[in-house]
Amino acid sequence: MLNIVLFGPPGAGKGTQSQKLITKYNLVHLSTGDLLRAQIAQGTELGLTAKKLMDEGLLVPDAVVIGMIGSALETNPQAGGFIFDGFPRTVAQAESLDQLMASHNTHIGCMIALEVQEEELVKRLLERGKTSNRPDDQDETKIRRRVTVYNTETAQVAGYYAAQKKFHALNGIGPIDDIFGQICGLIDLHQAAKPETPAEATKEVKA
Ligand code: B4P
């Protein structure tokens, strides 16, 4: 099973690359941003609470997003693997994801981080804001707050995966297809080097 965390600041290209990756590797795309926006669109209580925080560029509480990911894993029992986009965003979320993966007899294979500087992020998100109807994309102050939240609360998640030797960083600036090619190169190397599941790893050790 191939489980990948796609990481990076807001606007780094996570959603964009996820769309291409799910087709090539037949993965289920789990974007906490998309799941939260679906709750907002349905007008649920969770969505109403999340909207206030998201519109201000702040993180939604860990328990909310962890619960959503847990439910999404339950509803996709046949998945060949998952791409986690925008999750985990805190170390507490990363720890919970490891527990959830273990409870499904699988694990995170690798984290791929897209590195993009703040001015480029602001430019991309303001551009997207012209058509996305997302309040968090339409105001430069809010976009910069999201980048600050990333730097103060989320960036440390990279260290969590680096400690497990699962962290890889790529330059997220350049043509989308070139970046996609580099991500695929990393995934293919990872798949060639590692057994797919802990169960298979055990088999391999015994053989
Ligand atoms: P998300 O929905 O995750 O949104 P995002 O960080 O803006 O990234 P996204 O994937 O959409 O953009 P992409 O980089 O692909 O989060 C929104 C909010 O939800 C958060 O602020 C938070 O409030 C809440 N939230 C979500 N997950 C949470 C969690 N786990 N915990 C707590 N709160 C959570 O693309 C951006 C733009 O760049 C696009 O227009 C794209 O076309 C363009 N682009 C991409 N690649 C490019 C390239 N190579 N060159 C030029 N442009 C490019």
mmCIF file of C-alpha atoms and ligand atoms in Angstrom:
data_model
loop_
_atom_site.group_PDB
_atom_site.id
_atom_site.type_symbol
_atom_site.label_atom_id
_atom_site.label_comp_id
_atom_site.label_asym_id
_atom_site.label_seq_id
_atom_site.Cartn_x
_atom_site.Cartn_y
_atom_site.Cartn_z
ATOM 1 C CA MET A 1 0.000 0.000 0.000
ATOM 2 C CA LEU A 2 1.384 3.398 -0.993
ATOM 3 C CA ASN A 3 0.624 6.169 1.520
ATOM 4 C CA ILE A 4 2.179 9.571 0.855
ATOM 5 C CA VAL A 5 2.054 12.858 2.753
ATOM 6 C CA LEU A 6 2.303 15.847 0.419
ATOM 7 C CA PHE A 7 3.585 18.772 2.439
ATOM 8 C CA GLY A 8 4.305 22.459 2.001
ATOM 9 C CA PRO A 9 3.032 25.951 2.739
ATOM 10 C CA PRO A 10 -0.345 27.189 1.441
ATOM 11 C CA GLY A 11 -0.113 27.587 -2.317
ATOM 12 C CA ALA A 12 2.954 25.357 -2.713
ATOM 13 C CA GLY A 13 1.121 23.113 -5.183
ATOM 14 C CA LYS A 14 -0.099 20.266 -2.960
ATOM 15 C CA GLY A 15 -3.640 20.180 -4.338
ATOM 16 C CA THR A 16 -2.405 20.650 -7.898
ATOM 17 C CA GLN A 17 0.099 17.779 -7.704
ATOM 18 C CA SER A 18 -2.322 15.533 -5.771
ATOM 19 C CA GLN A 19 -4.735 15.575 -8.708
ATOM 20 C CA LYS A 20 -2.029 14.266 -11.013
ATOM 21 C CA LEU A 21 -0.685 11.720 -8.512
ATOM 22 C CA ILE A 22 -4.035 10.051 -7.791
ATOM 23 C CA THR A 23 -4.445 9.265 -11.486
ATOM 24 C CA LYS A 24 -0.929 7.897 -11.993
ATOM 25 C CA TYR A 25 -0.747 5.796 -8.809
ATOM 26 C CA ASN A 26 -4.460 5.016 -8.304
ATOM 27 C CA LEU A 27 -4.567 6.591 -4.833
ATOM 28 C CA VAL A 28 -7.422 8.054 -2.817
ATOM 29 C CA HIS A 29 -6.926 11.811 -2.287
ATOM 30 C CA LEU A 30 -7.598 12.998 1.266
ATOM 31 C CA SER A 31 -7.400 16.792 1.512
ATOM 32 C CA THR A 32 -8.474 18.131 4.896
ATOM 33 C CA GLY A 33 -9.063 21.531 3.249
ATOM 34 C CA ASP A 34 -11.493 19.931 0.754
ATOM 35 C CA LEU A 35 -13.192 17.885 3.500
ATOM 36 C CA LEU A 36 -13.669 21.037 5.596
ATOM 37 C CA ARG A 37 -14.980 23.025 2.620
ATOM 38 C CA ALA A 38 -17.484 20.190 1.964
ATOM 39 C CA GLN A 39 -18.725 20.544 5.569
ATOM 40 C CA ILE A 40 -19.053 24.310 5.039
ATOM 41 C CA ALA A 41 -21.011 23.764 1.805
ATOM 42 C CA GLN A 42 -23.369 21.369 3.643
ATOM 43 C CA GLY A 43 -23.875 23.962 6.410
ATOM 44 C CA THR A 44 -23.029 21.512 9.212
ATOM 45 C CA GLU A 45 -22.177 22.684 12.718
ATOM 46 C CA LEU A 46 -18.600 21.515 12.180
ATOM 47 C CA GLY A 47 -18.487 23.507 8.933
ATOM 48 C CA LEU A 48 -19.744 26.674 10.600
ATOM 49 C CA THR A 49 -17.048 26.447 13.297
ATOM 50 C CA ALA A 50 -14.339 25.646 10.731
ATOM 51 C CA LYS A 51 -15.356 28.472 8.405
ATOM 52 C CA LYS A 52 -14.653 31.179 10.984
ATOM 53 C CA LEU A 53 -11.115 29.857 11.518
ATOM 54 C CA MET A 54 -10.357 29.111 7.851
ATOM 55 C CA ASP A 55 -11.540 32.534 6.685
ATOM 56 C CA GLU A 56 -9.044 34.076 9.089
ATOM 57 C CA GLY A 57 -6.215 31.803 7.923
ATOM 58 C CA LEU A 58 -6.062 29.921 11.241
ATOM 59 C CA LEU A 59 -5.906 26.154 11.809
ATOM 60 C CA VAL A 60 -9.001 24.157 12.680
ATOM 61 C CA PRO A 61 -8.636 22.181 15.987
ATOM 62 C CA ASP A 62 -6.653 18.929 15.735
ATOM 63 C CA ALA A 63 -9.534 16.774 17.036
ATOM 64 C CA VAL A 64 -11.797 17.939 14.196
ATOM 65 C CA VAL A 65 -9.413 17.129 11.332
ATOM 66 C CA ILE A 66 -8.167 13.888 12.936
ATOM 67 C CA GLY A 67 -11.795 12.741 13.258
ATOM 68 C CA MET A 68 -12.472 13.571 9.608
ATOM 69 C CA ILE A 69 -9.410 11.629 8.422
ATOM 70 C CA GLY A 70 -10.346 8.645 10.626
ATOM 71 C CA SER A 71 -13.822 8.566 9.046
ATOM 72 C CA ALA A 72 -12.410 8.930 5.531
ATOM 73 C CA LEU A 73 -10.095 5.951 6.072
ATOM 74 C CA GLU A 74 -13.060 3.865 7.264
ATOM 75 C CA THR A 75 -15.092 4.721 4.170
ATOM 76 C CA ASN A 76 -12.303 3.677 1.763
ATOM 77 C CA PRO A 77 -11.440 0.099 2.863
ATOM 78 C CA GLN A 78 -10.548 -1.002 -0.688
ATOM 79 C CA ALA A 79 -8.095 1.842 -1.358
ATOM 80 C CA GLY A 80 -4.720 0.867 -2.782
ATOM 81 C CA GLY A 81 -3.196 3.798 -0.921
ATOM 82 C CA PHE A 82 -3.776 7.384 0.135
ATOM 83 C CA ILE A 83 -2.323 10.760 -0.601
ATOM 84 C CA PHE A 84 -2.647 13.082 2.394
ATOM 85 C CA ASP A 85 -2.823 16.699 1.224
ATOM 86 C CA GLY A 86 -2.729 19.437 3.871
ATOM 87 C CA PHE A 87 -2.643 16.839 6.668
ATOM 88 C CA PRO A 88 -0.887 16.490 9.082
ATOM 89 C CA ARG A 89 -0.390 20.188 9.878
ATOM 90 C CA THR A 90 0.715 19.734 13.521
ATOM 91 C CA VAL A 91 2.870 17.161 15.302
ATOM 92 C CA ALA A 92 -0.234 15.987 17.211
ATOM 93 C CA GLN A 93 -1.929 15.308 13.850
ATOM 94 C CA ALA A 94 1.181 13.434 12.629
ATOM 95 C CA GLU A 95 1.180 11.222 15.737
ATOM 96 C CA SER A 96 -2.532 10.485 15.297
ATOM 97 C CA LEU A 97 -2.014 9.657 11.625
ATOM 98 C CA ASP A 98 0.653 7.084 12.541
ATOM 99 C CA GLN A 99 -1.785 5.507 15.018
ATOM 100 C CA LEU A 100 -4.598 5.478 12.455
ATOM 101 C CA MET A 101 -2.333 3.910 9.837
ATOM 102 C CA ALA A 102 -1.171 1.240 12.299
ATOM 103 C CA SER A 103 -4.784 0.424 13.164
ATOM 104 C CA HIS A 104 -5.312 -0.245 9.421
ATOM 105 C CA ASN A 105 -2.136 -2.414 9.295
ATOM 106 C CA THR A 106 -0.291 0.070 7.131
ATOM 107 C CA HIS A 107 2.055 3.049 7.489
ATOM 108 C CA ILE A 108 3.136 6.318 5.872
ATOM 109 C CA GLY A 109 5.732 5.549 3.199
ATOM 110 C CA CYS A 110 7.159 9.029 2.729
ATOM 111 C CA MET A 111 6.553 12.738 3.040
ATOM 112 C CA ILE A 112 7.296 14.923 0.020
ATOM 113 C CA ALA A 113 7.610 18.642 0.754
ATOM 114 C CA LEU A 114 7.268 21.352 -1.883
ATOM 115 C CA GLU A 115 9.409 24.379 -1.043
ATOM 116 C CA VAL A 116 8.191 27.784 -2.276
ATOM 117 C CA GLN A 117 9.102 31.255 -1.000
ATOM 118 C CA GLU A 118 6.483 33.534 0.547
ATOM 119 C CA GLU A 119 6.258 36.120 -2.261
ATOM 120 C CA GLU A 120 5.509 33.400 -4.830
ATOM 121 C CA LEU A 121 2.889 31.864 -2.496
ATOM 122 C CA VAL A 122 1.145 35.221 -2.074
ATOM 123 C CA LYS A 123 1.168 35.783 -5.843
ATOM 124 C CA ARG A 124 -0.291 32.320 -6.583
ATOM 125 C CA LEU A 125 -3.022 32.491 -3.950
ATOM 126 C CA LEU A 126 -4.137 36.007 -4.888
ATOM 127 C CA GLU A 127 -4.345 34.791 -8.495
ATOM 128 C CA ARG A 128 -6.393 31.749 -7.439
ATOM 129 C CA GLY A 129 -8.557 34.041 -5.290
ATOM 130 C CA LYS A 130 -9.863 35.737 -8.443
ATOM 131 C CA THR A 131 -11.780 32.546 -9.299
ATOM 132 C CA SER A 132 -11.808 30.295 -6.193
ATOM 133 C CA ASN A 133 -14.369 32.274 -4.154
ATOM 134 C CA ARG A 134 -12.252 31.346 -1.115
ATOM 135 C CA PRO A 135 -12.157 34.263 1.364
ATOM 136 C CA ASP A 136 -8.744 32.997 2.577
ATOM 137 C CA ASP A 137 -7.338 33.455 -0.957
ATOM 138 C CA GLN A 138 -8.629 36.986 -1.514
ATOM 139 C CA ASP A 139 -6.925 39.038 1.171
ATOM 140 C CA GLU A 140 -3.141 39.433 1.277
ATOM 141 C CA THR A 141 -3.114 39.890 5.072
ATOM 142 C CA LYS A 142 -4.920 36.558 5.524
ATOM 143 C CA ILE A 143 -2.629 34.793 3.054
ATOM 144 C CA ARG A 144 0.441 36.060 4.934
ATOM 145 C CA ARG A 145 -1.146 34.906 8.210
ATOM 146 C CA ARG A 146 -1.554 31.404 6.707
ATOM 147 C CA VAL A 147 2.141 31.426 5.785
ATOM 148 C CA THR A 148 3.030 32.547 9.335
ATOM 149 C CA VAL A 149 0.843 29.782 10.812
ATOM 150 C CA TYR A 150 2.642 27.329 8.510
ATOM 151 C CA ASN A 151 6.059 28.554 9.693
ATOM 152 C CA THR A 152 5.175 28.541 13.399
ATOM 153 C CA GLU A 153 2.845 25.526 13.732
ATOM 154 C CA THR A 154 3.231 23.277 10.686
ATOM 155 C CA ALA A 155 6.854 23.405 9.485
ATOM 156 C CA GLN A 156 7.988 21.346 12.497
ATOM 157 C CA VAL A 157 5.989 18.377 11.155
ATOM 158 C CA ALA A 158 8.843 17.959 8.622
ATOM 159 C CA GLY A 159 11.169 17.131 11.543
ATOM 160 C CA TYR A 160 8.762 14.436 12.717
ATOM 161 C CA TYR A 161 9.089 12.622 9.377
ATOM 162 C CA ALA A 162 12.811 13.399 9.048
ATOM 163 C CA ALA A 163 13.347 11.564 12.355
ATOM 164 C CA GLN A 164 11.677 8.532 10.712
ATOM 165 C CA LYS A 165 13.873 8.994 7.590
ATOM 166 C CA LYS A 166 10.761 9.598 5.479
ATOM 167 C CA PHE A 167 11.233 13.277 4.596
ATOM 168 C CA HIS A 168 12.102 14.501 1.062
ATOM 169 C CA ALA A 169 12.074 18.131 -0.114
ATOM 170 C CA LEU A 170 11.703 19.432 -3.682
ATOM 171 C CA ASN A 171 11.754 22.888 -5.223
ATOM 172 C CA GLY A 172 8.076 23.755 -5.818
ATOM 173 C CA ILE A 173 8.853 26.554 -8.280
ATOM 174 C CA GLY A 174 8.820 25.725 -11.979
ATOM 175 C CA PRO A 175 6.511 24.117 -14.542
ATOM 176 C CA ILE A 176 3.846 21.910 -12.890
ATOM 177 C CA ASP A 177 4.730 18.899 -15.072
ATOM 178 C CA ASP A 178 8.451 19.170 -14.220
ATOM 179 C CA ILE A 179 7.643 19.166 -10.489
ATOM 180 C CA PHE A 180 5.266 16.241 -11.033
ATOM 181 C CA GLY A 181 8.086 14.322 -12.741
ATOM 182 C CA GLN A 182 10.385 14.906 -9.776
ATOM 183 C CA ILE A 183 7.718 13.781 -7.282
ATOM 184 C CA CYS A 184 7.114 10.611 -9.327
ATOM 185 C CA GLY A 185 10.866 9.988 -9.385
ATOM 186 C CA LEU A 186 10.944 10.076 -5.577
ATOM 187 C CA ILE A 187 7.883 7.836 -5.241
ATOM 188 C CA ASP A 188 9.260 5.297 -7.730
ATOM 189 C CA LEU A 189 12.609 5.208 -5.891
ATOM 190 C CA HIS A 190 10.763 4.742 -2.614
ATOM 191 C CA GLN A 191 8.649 1.908 -4.020
ATOM 192 C CA ALA A 192 11.685 0.177 -5.486
ATOM 193 C CA ALA A 193 13.581 0.425 -2.190
ATOM 194 C CA LYS A 194 10.904 -0.466 0.350
ATOM 195 C CA PRO A 195 8.455 -3.323 0.819
ATOM 196 C CA GLU A 196 4.891 -2.048 0.560
ATOM 197 C CA THR A 197 3.417 -3.010 3.930
ATOM 198 C CA PRO A 198 4.701 -4.105 7.338
ATOM 199 C CA ALA A 199 3.161 -7.536 6.647
ATOM 200 C CA GLU A 200 5.196 -7.828 3.448
ATOM 201 C CA ALA A 201 8.279 -6.573 5.272
ATOM 202 C CA THR A 202 7.881 -9.404 7.793
ATOM 203 C CA LYS A 203 7.498 -11.914 4.952
ATOM 204 C CA GLU A 204 10.640 -10.589 3.324
ATOM 205 C CA VAL A 205 12.685 -10.879 6.522
ATOM 206 C CA LYS A 206 11.486 -14.470 7.010
ATOM 207 C CA ALA A 207 12.223 -15.512 3.390
HETATM 208 P P1 B4P B 1 -5.953 23.829 2.154
HETATM 209 O O1 B4P B 1 -7.222 23.544 1.468
HETATM 210 O O2 B4P B 1 -5.070 22.678 2.488
HETATM 211 O O3 B4P B 1 -5.295 24.855 1.148
HETATM 212 P P2 B4P B 1 -3.852 25.371 0.758
HETATM 213 O O4 B4P B 1 -2.891 25.231 1.878
HETATM 214 O O5 B4P B 1 -4.141 26.720 0.239
HETATM 215 O O6 B4P B 1 -3.210 24.523 -0.410
HETATM 216 P P3 B4P B 1 -3.811 24.075 -1.801
HETATM 217 O O7 B4P B 1 -3.515 22.636 -1.908
HETATM 218 O O8 B4P B 1 -5.214 24.411 -1.923
HETATM 219 O O9 B4P B 1 -3.133 24.947 -2.934
HETATM 220 P P4 B4P B 1 -2.066 24.560 -4.028
HETATM 221 O O10 B4P B 1 -0.833 24.686 -3.254
HETATM 222 O O11 B4P B 1 -2.256 23.299 -4.777
HETATM 223 O O12 B4P B 1 -6.200 24.609 3.548
HETATM 224 C C1 B4P B 1 -7.101 25.682 3.688
HETATM 225 C C2 B4P B 1 -7.411 25.947 5.180
HETATM 226 O O13 B4P B 1 -8.096 24.810 5.769
HETATM 227 C C3 B4P B 1 -6.218 26.141 6.116
HETATM 228 O O14 B4P B 1 -5.738 27.473 6.117
HETATM 229 C C4 B4P B 1 -6.836 25.742 7.492
HETATM 230 O O15 B4P B 1 -7.633 26.776 8.017
HETATM 231 C C5 B4P B 1 -7.760 24.594 7.141
HETATM 232 N N1 B4P B 1 -7.112 23.280 7.279
HETATM 233 C C6 B4P B 1 -6.895 22.396 6.257
HETATM 234 N N2 B4P B 1 -6.264 21.304 6.725
HETATM 235 C C7 B4P B 1 -6.082 21.484 8.061
HETATM 236 C C8 B4P B 1 -5.464 20.693 9.077
HETATM 237 N N3 B4P B 1 -4.904 19.492 8.811
HETATM 238 N N4 B4P B 1 -5.424 21.170 10.351
HETATM 239 C C9 B4P B 1 -5.977 22.353 10.651
HETATM 240 N N5 B4P B 1 -6.575 23.169 9.724
HETATM 241 C C10 B4P B 1 -6.627 22.735 8.436
HETATM 242 O O16 B4P B 1 -2.229 25.637 -5.189
HETATM 243 C C11 B4P B 1 -2.251 27.023 -5.011
HETATM 244 C C12 B4P B 1 -2.256 27.754 -6.358
HETATM 245 O O17 B4P B 1 -0.960 27.689 -6.933
HETATM 246 C C13 B4P B 1 -3.209 27.175 -7.407
HETATM 247 O O18 B4P B 1 -3.889 28.235 -8.014
HETATM 248 C C14 B4P B 1 -2.313 26.481 -8.419
HETATM 249 O O19 B4P B 1 -2.808 26.542 -9.734
HETATM 250 C C15 B4P B 1 -1.025 27.275 -8.303
HETATM 251 N N6 B4P B 1 0.161 26.477 -8.576
HETATM 252 C C16 B4P B 1 0.401 25.224 -8.109
HETATM 253 N N7 B4P B 1 1.604 24.780 -8.547
HETATM 254 C C17 B4P B 1 2.147 25.815 -9.287
HETATM 255 C C18 B4P B 1 3.390 25.990 -10.001
HETATM 256 N N8 B4P B 1 4.325 25.026 -10.057
HETATM 257 N N9 B4P B 1 3.607 27.183 -10.631
HETATM 258 C C19 B4P B 1 2.666 28.152 -10.591
HETATM 259 N N10 B4P B 1 1.476 28.046 -9.945
HETATM 260 C C20 B4P B 1 1.213 26.889 -9.303
#
